[in-house]
PDB file of C-alpha atoms and ligand atoms in Angstrom:
ATOM      1  CA  MET A   1      31.457  -0.060 -23.392  1.00  0.00           C
ATOM      2  CA  GLY A   2      33.511  -3.253 -23.814  1.00  0.00           C
ATOM      3  CA  VAL A   3      33.038  -4.764 -20.381  1.00  0.00           C
ATOM      4  CA  SER A   4      34.937  -8.000 -19.817  1.00  0.00           C
ATOM      5  CA  VAL A   5      33.265 -11.109 -18.419  1.00  0.00           C
ATOM      6  CA  PRO A   6      35.382 -11.266 -15.215  1.00  0.00           C
ATOM      7  CA  CYS A   7      34.750  -7.565 -14.630  1.00  0.00           C
ATOM      8  CA  VAL A   8      30.967  -7.943 -14.845  1.00  0.00           C
ATOM      9  CA  LYS A   9      31.115 -11.021 -12.602  1.00  0.00           C
ATOM     10  CA  ASP A  10      33.206  -9.206  -9.972  1.00  0.00           C
ATOM     11  CA  ARG A  11      30.879  -6.237 -10.015  1.00  0.00           C
ATOM     12  CA  LEU A  12      27.821  -8.486  -9.680  1.00  0.00           C
ATOM     13  CA  ASP A  13      29.445 -10.226  -6.693  1.00  0.00           C
ATOM     14  CA  ILE A  14      30.042  -6.863  -5.044  1.00  0.00           C
ATOM     15  CA  ILE A  15      26.467  -5.716  -5.682  1.00  0.00           C
ATOM     16  CA  HIS A  16      25.056  -8.969  -4.286  1.00  0.00           C
ATOM     17  CA  ASP A  17      27.160  -8.488  -1.141  1.00  0.00           C
ATOM     18  CA  ARG A  18      25.957  -4.906  -0.764  1.00  0.00           C
ATOM     19  CA  ILE A  19      22.316  -5.930  -1.292  1.00  0.00           C
ATOM     20  CA  ALA A  20      22.647  -8.696   1.319  1.00  0.00           C
ATOM     21  CA  GLN A  21      24.331  -6.327   3.771  1.00  0.00           C
ATOM     22  CA  ALA A  22      21.647  -3.654   3.312  1.00  0.00           C
ATOM     23  CA  ALA A  23      18.870  -6.222   3.715  1.00  0.00           C
ATOM     24  CA  ARG A  24      20.359  -7.700   6.890  1.00  0.00           C
ATOM     25  CA  SER A  25      20.903  -4.240   8.381  1.00  0.00           C
ATOM     26  CA  ALA A  26      17.202  -3.609   7.827  1.00  0.00           C
ATOM     27  CA  GLY A  27      16.271  -6.941   9.413  1.00  0.00           C
ATOM     28  CA  ARG A  28      15.179  -8.282   6.033  1.00  0.00           C
ATOM     29  CA  ASP A  29      15.917 -11.476   4.120  1.00  0.00           C
ATOM     30  CA  PRO A  30      18.403 -10.766   1.271  1.00  0.00           C
ATOM     31  CA  GLY A  31      16.433 -13.273  -0.816  1.00  0.00           C
ATOM     32  CA  ASP A  32      13.494 -10.856  -0.795  1.00  0.00           C
ATOM     33  CA  VAL A  33      15.370  -8.306  -2.913  1.00  0.00           C
ATOM     34  CA  ARG A  34      15.571  -8.997  -6.630  1.00  0.00           C
ATOM     35  CA  LEU A  35      18.384  -7.474  -8.676  1.00  0.00           C
ATOM     36  CA  VAL A  36      17.419  -6.080 -12.078  1.00  0.00           C
ATOM     37  CA  ALA A  37      20.637  -5.530 -14.064  1.00  0.00           C
ATOM     38  CA  VAL A  38      20.015  -2.481 -16.259  1.00  0.00           C
ATOM     39  CA  SER A  39      21.823  -3.091 -19.542  1.00  0.00           C
ATOM     40  CA  LYS A  40      20.467  -0.170 -21.606  1.00  0.00           C
ATOM     41  CA  THR A  41      22.997   1.250 -24.114  1.00  0.00           C
ATOM     42  CA  HIS A  42      25.419  -1.605 -23.377  1.00  0.00           C
ATOM     43  CA  PRO A  43      26.041  -4.217 -26.068  1.00  0.00           C
ATOM     44  CA  GLN A  44      24.603  -7.715 -26.081  1.00  0.00           C
ATOM     45  CA  ALA A  45      28.072  -8.987 -25.113  1.00  0.00           C
ATOM     46  CA  ALA A  46      27.702  -7.262 -21.743  1.00  0.00           C
ATOM     47  CA  VAL A  47      24.371  -9.045 -21.199  1.00  0.00           C
ATOM     48  CA  VAL A  48      25.956 -12.365 -22.145  1.00  0.00           C
ATOM     49  CA  ALA A  49      28.748 -11.730 -19.641  1.00  0.00           C
ATOM     50  CA  ALA A  50      26.176 -11.152 -16.911  1.00  0.00           C
ATOM     51  CA  LEU A  51      24.188 -14.247 -17.911  1.00  0.00           C
ATOM     52  CA  ALA A  52      27.396 -16.296 -17.766  1.00  0.00           C
ATOM     53  CA  ALA A  53      27.844 -15.002 -14.214  1.00  0.00           C
ATOM     54  CA  GLY A  54      24.356 -16.213 -13.295  1.00  0.00           C
ATOM     55  CA  GLN A  55      22.431 -12.929 -13.548  1.00  0.00           C
ATOM     56  CA  MET A  56      19.053 -13.737 -15.136  1.00  0.00           C
ATOM     57  CA  CYS A  57      17.002 -10.562 -14.683  1.00  0.00           C
ATOM     58  CA  PHE A  58      17.620  -7.490 -16.851  1.00  0.00           C
ATOM     59  CA  GLY A  59      16.152  -4.049 -17.431  1.00  0.00           C
ATOM     60  CA  GLU A  60      15.965  -2.051 -20.655  1.00  0.00           C
ATOM     61  CA  ASN A  61      14.307   1.306 -21.177  1.00  0.00           C
ATOM     62  CA  ARG A  62      13.596   1.144 -24.918  1.00  0.00           C
ATOM     63  CA  VAL A  63      11.492  -1.478 -26.664  1.00  0.00           C
ATOM     64  CA  GLN A  64      13.498  -1.306 -29.882  1.00  0.00           C
ATOM     65  CA  GLU A  65      16.832  -1.879 -28.173  1.00  0.00           C
ATOM     66  CA  ALA A  66      15.408  -4.696 -26.033  1.00  0.00           C
ATOM     67  CA  ALA A  67      13.931  -6.376 -29.125  1.00  0.00           C
ATOM     68  CA  GLN A  68      17.357  -6.437 -30.753  1.00  0.00           C
ATOM     69  CA  LYS A  69      19.376  -7.708 -27.794  1.00  0.00           C
ATOM     70  CA  PHE A  70      17.175 -10.168 -25.908  1.00  0.00           C
ATOM     71  CA  PRO A  71      15.054 -12.539 -28.024  1.00  0.00           C
ATOM     72  CA  PRO A  72      18.141 -14.291 -29.505  1.00  0.00           C
ATOM     73  CA  LEU A  73      19.318 -15.148 -25.964  1.00  0.00           C
ATOM     74  CA  ARG A  74      16.075 -16.783 -24.812  1.00  0.00           C
ATOM     75  CA  ALA A  75      16.770 -20.212 -26.275  1.00  0.00           C
ATOM     76  CA  ARG A  76      20.063 -20.515 -24.393  1.00  0.00           C
ATOM     77  CA  TYR A  77      18.817 -18.938 -21.163  1.00  0.00           C
ATOM     78  CA  PRO A  78      15.151 -19.920 -20.706  1.00  0.00           C
ATOM     79  CA  GLN A  79      15.154 -18.520 -17.132  1.00  0.00           C
ATOM     80  CA  MET A  80      16.075 -15.055 -18.353  1.00  0.00           C
ATOM     81  CA  ARG A  81      13.629 -12.255 -17.473  1.00  0.00           C
ATOM     82  CA  LEU A  82      13.415  -8.850 -19.081  1.00  0.00           C
ATOM     83  CA  HIS A  83      11.867  -5.788 -17.456  1.00  0.00           C
ATOM     84  CA  LEU A  84      10.863  -2.728 -19.437  1.00  0.00           C
ATOM     85  CA  ILE A  85      11.782   0.241 -17.228  1.00  0.00           C
ATOM     86  CA  GLY A  86      11.406   3.156 -19.663  1.00  0.00           C
ATOM     87  CA  GLY A  87       8.356   5.179 -20.632  1.00  0.00           C
ATOM     88  CA  LEU A  88       6.102   3.261 -23.013  1.00  0.00           C
ATOM     89  CA  GLN A  89       4.164   4.692 -25.958  1.00  0.00           C
ATOM     90  CA  THR A  90       0.785   3.094 -26.685  1.00  0.00           C
ATOM     91  CA  ASN A  91       1.834   2.215 -30.247  1.00  0.00           C
ATOM     92  CA  LYS A  92       4.777   0.166 -28.860  1.00  0.00           C
ATOM     93  CA  VAL A  93       2.711  -1.910 -26.445  1.00  0.00           C
ATOM     94  CA  ARG A  94       2.347  -4.924 -28.707  1.00  0.00           C
ATOM     95  CA  GLU A  95       6.087  -5.127 -29.349  1.00  0.00           C
ATOM     96  CA  ALA A  96       6.815  -4.504 -25.656  1.00  0.00           C
ATOM     97  CA  LEU A  97       4.626  -7.450 -24.639  1.00  0.00           C
ATOM     98  CA  GLY A  98       6.428  -9.626 -27.139  1.00  0.00           C
ATOM     99  CA  VAL A  99       9.817  -8.961 -25.567  1.00  0.00           C
ATOM    100  CA  ALA A 100       9.302  -8.097 -21.862  1.00  0.00           C
ATOM    101  CA  ASP A 101       8.208 -10.226 -18.900  1.00  0.00           C
ATOM    102  CA  GLN A 102       7.552  -7.258 -16.637  1.00  0.00           C
ATOM    103  CA  ILE A 103       6.416  -3.746 -17.606  1.00  0.00           C
ATOM    104  CA  GLU A 104       7.465  -1.339 -14.819  1.00  0.00           C
ATOM    105  CA  THR A 105       6.054   1.867 -16.262  1.00  0.00           C
ATOM    106  CA  LEU A 106       2.254   1.822 -16.435  1.00  0.00           C
ATOM    107  CA  ASP A 107       1.354   5.429 -15.658  1.00  0.00           C
ATOM    108  CA  ARG A 108      -1.805   6.557 -17.476  1.00  0.00           C
ATOM    109  CA  PRO A 109      -5.282   5.370 -18.462  1.00  0.00           C
ATOM    110  CA  ALA A 110      -4.550   5.322 -22.221  1.00  0.00           C
ATOM    111  CA  LEU A 111      -1.596   3.004 -21.649  1.00  0.00           C
ATOM    112  CA  LEU A 112      -3.708   0.800 -19.359  1.00  0.00           C
ATOM    113  CA  GLU A 113      -6.312   0.446 -22.129  1.00  0.00           C
ATOM    114  CA  ALA A 114      -3.674  -0.343 -24.761  1.00  0.00           C
ATOM    115  CA  LEU A 115      -2.098  -2.957 -22.466  1.00  0.00           C
ATOM    116  CA  ALA A 116      -5.454  -4.579 -21.640  1.00  0.00           C
ATOM    117  CA  THR A 117      -6.380  -4.756 -25.331  1.00  0.00           C
ATOM    118  CA  GLN A 118      -3.088  -6.284 -26.469  1.00  0.00           C
ATOM    119  CA  ILE A 119      -2.890  -8.667 -23.493  1.00  0.00           C
ATOM    120  CA  ALA A 120      -6.324 -10.024 -24.425  1.00  0.00           C
ATOM    121  CA  ARG A 121      -5.320 -10.284 -28.073  1.00  0.00           C
ATOM    122  CA  LEU A 122      -1.995 -12.005 -27.412  1.00  0.00           C
ATOM    123  CA  GLY A 123      -3.210 -14.121 -24.506  1.00  0.00           C
ATOM    124  CA  CYS A 124      -0.138 -13.278 -22.425  1.00  0.00           C
ATOM    125  CA  ARG A 125       0.127 -12.601 -18.678  1.00  0.00           C
ATOM    126  CA  PRO A 126       2.874 -10.048 -18.069  1.00  0.00           C
ATOM    127  CA  GLU A 127       3.760  -8.663 -14.658  1.00  0.00           C
ATOM    128  CA  VAL A 128       2.912  -4.975 -14.557  1.00  0.00           C
ATOM    129  CA  LEU A 129       4.016  -2.220 -12.161  1.00  0.00           C
ATOM    130  CA  VAL A 130       2.463   1.217 -11.789  1.00  0.00           C
ATOM    131  CA  GLN A 131       5.070   3.970 -11.990  1.00  0.00           C
ATOM    132  CA  VAL A 132       4.454   6.828  -9.567  1.00  0.00           C
ATOM    133  CA  ASN A 133       6.009  10.263 -10.089  1.00  0.00           C
ATOM    134  CA  THR A 134       6.586  10.636  -6.349  1.00  0.00           C
ATOM    135  CA  GLY A 135       8.279  14.030  -6.792  1.00  0.00           C
ATOM    136  CA  ASP A 136       5.506  15.299  -9.118  1.00  0.00           C
ATOM    137  CA  GLU A 137       8.197  16.443 -11.578  1.00  0.00           C
ATOM    138  CA  PRO A 138       6.612  17.811 -14.769  1.00  0.00           C
ATOM    139  CA  GLN A 139       9.191  16.258 -17.138  1.00  0.00           C
ATOM    140  CA  LYS A 140       9.086  12.810 -15.582  1.00  0.00           C
ATOM    141  CA  SER A 141       6.745   9.935 -16.394  1.00  0.00           C
ATOM    142  CA  GLY A 142       4.661   8.334 -13.668  1.00  0.00           C
ATOM    143  CA  VAL A 143       1.210   8.970 -12.291  1.00  0.00           C
ATOM    144  CA  PRO A 144       1.158  12.019  -9.968  1.00  0.00           C
ATOM    145  CA  ARG A 145       1.325  11.121  -6.305  1.00  0.00           C
ATOM    146  CA  ALA A 146      -2.168  12.454  -5.525  1.00  0.00           C
ATOM    147  CA  GLN A 147      -3.722  10.283  -8.264  1.00  0.00           C
ATOM    148  CA  ALA A 148      -1.762   7.131  -7.491  1.00  0.00           C
ATOM    149  CA  ASP A 149      -4.350   5.411  -5.269  1.00  0.00           C
ATOM    150  CA  ASP A 150      -7.229   5.883  -7.727  1.00  0.00           C
ATOM    151  CA  PHE A 151      -5.087   4.873 -10.701  1.00  0.00           C
ATOM    152  CA  ILE A 152      -3.796   1.719  -8.995  1.00  0.00           C
ATOM    153  CA  ARG A 153      -7.395   0.697  -8.211  1.00  0.00           C
ATOM    154  CA  LEU A 154      -8.363   1.296 -11.838  1.00  0.00           C
ATOM    155  CA  CYS A 155      -5.417  -0.839 -12.994  1.00  0.00           C
ATOM    156  CA  GLN A 156      -6.313  -3.635 -10.573  1.00  0.00           C
ATOM    157  CA  ASP A 157      -9.930  -3.571 -11.804  1.00  0.00           C
ATOM    158  CA  ARG A 158      -8.760  -3.882 -15.403  1.00  0.00           C
ATOM    159  CA  LEU A 159      -5.752  -6.234 -15.126  1.00  0.00           C
ATOM    160  CA  GLY A 160      -6.326  -7.996 -11.800  1.00  0.00           C
ATOM    161  CA  ALA A 161      -3.372  -9.921 -10.400  1.00  0.00           C
ATOM    162  CA  MET A 162      -1.153  -8.925 -13.324  1.00  0.00           C
ATOM    163  CA  ILE A 163      -0.692  -5.668 -11.401  1.00  0.00           C
ATOM    164  CA  ARG A 164       2.188  -6.732  -9.191  1.00  0.00           C
ATOM    165  CA  GLY A 165       3.519  -3.549  -7.675  1.00  0.00           C
ATOM    166  CA  VAL A 166       4.778  -0.004  -7.914  1.00  0.00           C
ATOM    167  CA  MET A 167       7.908   1.717  -9.150  1.00  0.00           C
ATOM    168  CA  CYS A 168       9.451   5.175  -8.731  1.00  0.00           C
ATOM    169  CA  ILE A 169      12.484   7.273  -9.655  1.00  0.00           C
ATOM    170  CA  PRO A 170      12.884   9.991  -7.001  1.00  0.00           C
ATOM    171  CA  PRO A 171      14.018  13.503  -7.973  1.00  0.00           C
ATOM    172  CA  HIS A 172      17.814  13.857  -8.307  1.00  0.00           C
ATOM    173  CA  HIS A 173      18.272  16.536  -5.695  1.00  0.00           C
ATOM    174  CA  ASP A 174      15.824  15.233  -3.092  1.00  0.00           C
ATOM    175  CA  ASP A 175      16.376  13.009  -0.112  1.00  0.00           C
ATOM    176  CA  SER A 176      15.292   9.762  -1.751  1.00  0.00           C
ATOM    177  CA  ALA A 177      14.496   7.970   1.542  1.00  0.00           C
ATOM    178  CA  SER A 178      11.201   9.855   1.988  1.00  0.00           C
ATOM    179  CA  HIS A 179      10.129   8.986  -1.588  1.00  0.00           C
ATOM    180  CA  PHE A 180      11.042   5.339  -1.031  1.00  0.00           C
ATOM    181  CA  ALA A 181       9.140   5.229   2.264  1.00  0.00           C
ATOM    182  CA  TRP A 182       6.065   6.709   0.575  1.00  0.00           C
ATOM    183  CA  LEU A 183       6.194   4.148  -2.261  1.00  0.00           C
ATOM    184  CA  ALA A 184       6.567   1.181   0.101  1.00  0.00           C
ATOM    185  CA  GLU A 185       3.559   2.426   2.088  1.00  0.00           C
ATOM    186  CA  CYS A 186       1.600   2.814  -1.152  1.00  0.00           C
ATOM    187  CA  ALA A 187       2.349  -0.805  -2.139  1.00  0.00           C
ATOM    188  CA  PHE A 188       1.259  -1.940   1.317  1.00  0.00           C
ATOM    189  CA  ARG A 189      -2.056  -0.032   1.084  1.00  0.00           C
ATOM    190  CA  HIS A 190      -2.891  -1.886  -2.130  1.00  0.00           C
ATOM    191  CA  SER A 191      -1.546  -5.289  -1.016  1.00  0.00           C
ATOM    192  CA  LEU A 192       1.027  -5.238  -3.822  1.00  0.00           C
ATOM    193  CA  PRO A 193       4.120  -7.425  -3.307  1.00  0.00           C
ATOM    194  CA  VAL A 194       6.604  -5.647  -5.609  1.00  0.00           C
ATOM    195  CA  VAL A 195       8.290  -2.355  -4.696  1.00  0.00           C
ATOM    196  CA  SER A 196      10.747  -1.377  -7.454  1.00  0.00           C
ATOM    197  CA  MET A 197      13.053   1.406  -6.282  1.00  0.00           C
ATOM    198  CA  GLY A 198      16.745   2.176  -5.926  1.00  0.00           C
ATOM    199  CA  MET A 199      19.480   2.543  -8.562  1.00  0.00           C
ATOM    200  CA  SER A 200      23.311   2.472  -8.436  1.00  0.00           C
ATOM    201  CA  GLY A 201      23.522   5.557  -6.222  1.00  0.00           C
ATOM    202  CA  ASP A 202      20.791   4.829  -3.706  1.00  0.00           C
ATOM    203  CA  PHE A 203      19.809   1.156  -3.678  1.00  0.00           C
ATOM    204  CA  GLU A 204      20.906   0.575  -0.090  1.00  0.00           C
ATOM    205  CA  THR A 205      18.623   3.395   1.053  1.00  0.00           C
ATOM    206  CA  ALA A 206      15.822   1.852  -1.009  1.00  0.00           C
ATOM    207  CA  ILE A 207      16.345  -1.571   0.591  1.00  0.00           C
ATOM    208  CA  ALA A 208      16.249   0.017   4.052  1.00  0.00           C
ATOM    209  CA  GLN A 209      12.851   1.484   3.084  1.00  0.00           C
ATOM    210  CA  GLY A 210      11.446  -1.787   1.769  1.00  0.00           C
ATOM    211  CA  ALA A 211      12.493  -2.222  -1.883  1.00  0.00           C
ATOM    212  CA  THR A 212      11.860  -5.733  -3.199  1.00  0.00           C
ATOM    213  CA  GLN A 213      13.389  -4.924  -6.572  1.00  0.00           C
ATOM    214  CA  VAL A 214      16.418  -2.699  -7.290  1.00  0.00           C
ATOM    215  CA  ARG A 215      17.393  -1.536 -10.783  1.00  0.00           C
ATOM    216  CA  ILE A 216      21.158  -1.225 -11.124  1.00  0.00           C
ATOM    217  CA  GLY A 217      23.037  -0.286 -14.285  1.00  0.00           C
ATOM    218  CA  THR A 218      26.202   1.766 -13.870  1.00  0.00           C
ATOM    219  CA  ALA A 219      27.556  -0.170 -10.883  1.00  0.00           C
ATOM    220  CA  ILE A 220      27.439  -3.412 -12.938  1.00  0.00           C
ATOM    221  CA  PHE A 221      28.114  -2.444 -16.547  1.00  0.00           C
ATOM    222  CA  GLY A 222      30.058   0.807 -16.113  1.00  0.00           C
ATOM    223  CA  VAL A 223      29.186   4.320 -17.218  1.00  0.00           C
ATOM    224  CA  ARG A 224      26.943   4.850 -20.233  1.00  0.00           C
TER     225      ARG A 224
HETATM  226  C1  LIG B 301      18.942   3.747 -16.233  1.00  0.00           C
HETATM  227  C2  LIG B 301      17.939   3.398 -15.209  1.00  0.00           C
HETATM  228  C3  LIG B 301      18.318   2.738 -14.020  1.00  0.00           C
HETATM  229  C4  LIG B 301      19.761   2.381 -13.669  1.00  0.00           C
HETATM  230  O1  LIG B 301      20.454   3.532 -13.273  1.00  0.00           O
HETATM  231  P1  LIG B 301      21.980   3.438 -12.732  1.00  0.00           P
HETATM  232  O2  LIG B 301      22.153   4.733 -12.026  1.00  0.00           O
HETATM  233  O3  LIG B 301      22.842   3.295 -13.927  1.00  0.00           O
HETATM  234  O4  LIG B 301      22.071   2.279 -11.821  1.00  0.00           O
HETATM  235  C5  LIG B 301      17.314   2.395 -13.130  1.00  0.00           C
HETATM  236  N1  LIG B 301      16.023   2.693 -13.369  1.00  0.00           N
HETATM  237  C6  LIG B 301      15.621   3.313 -14.497  1.00  0.00           C
HETATM  238  C7  LIG B 301      14.174   3.589 -14.700  1.00  0.00           C
HETATM  239  C8  LIG B 301      16.560   3.699 -15.442  1.00  0.00           C
HETATM  240  O5  LIG B 301      16.154   4.331 -16.551  1.00  0.00           O
END
C-alpha cells in the first residue's frame, strides 16, 4: 500500500515509455493515448505522489471512495481529471456526477435516464463512455455486444456530444486483441473519438488495436 513518491514517479516514467513505444510501433502518435492511472484501493497519498509526478488523470471504480479521496485535491490541482470506471447504480448517479469528469460505464437504459435527469438538474456536462460487454459474460457489466449499436444510438439521441466513446474489459482467458479490434471498429462506426481499453497486463495490445485511453493500476501503484 505505502507507495513512495519516487517509486510512483519511476513507474509512471516506465509506463509512459511503454505507451510511446507501443504507439510508435503501431504508426500512431503517442500523444493520442491518454493514461488513466487507476488508484482504486490505494490511499490518497499514492494519488498525491502521482500528481506530484505530473499525472493528472485518475480512475476509481467506486463513487464513495472517489468522493473521499479526490475533492480535497481539486483546489491544488485544478487540471486533475477523475474517471469513474466501475459499475454505477442509478441511486449513485448524482454523487458520481459531483465527483467525476468522465463516466466510463454507461451500460443500460435505466442508467442513461438517471444520468440525463441529473445532468439536466445539475447543469453539468460530463464526458460519458458506453461500456460494452464484448465477451457477453453474464457476471460482467456492459451492454451485450449485439445490442451495442442500438444502445449507443439511444445514448447519442439522449446525451448528444457528451457521449464521447466506448469502453470494454475483455474476458480474462480470451485473446484480448480481437475484443479490442471489435471495440475500436464500434467507435469508428459511431464516429466516437474515445476508445478506452487496455489495463496493466494488455495495454500495449490495446494500443496496437487503437486504444485512445488506457486504464492502468497495478503497474503504477503496485498490487491491490
Ligand atoms: C482495476 C481496473 C483497471 C486497472 O487494472 P490493472 O490490472 O490494475 O491495471 C482498469 N479498468 C477497470 C475497469 C478496473 O476496474
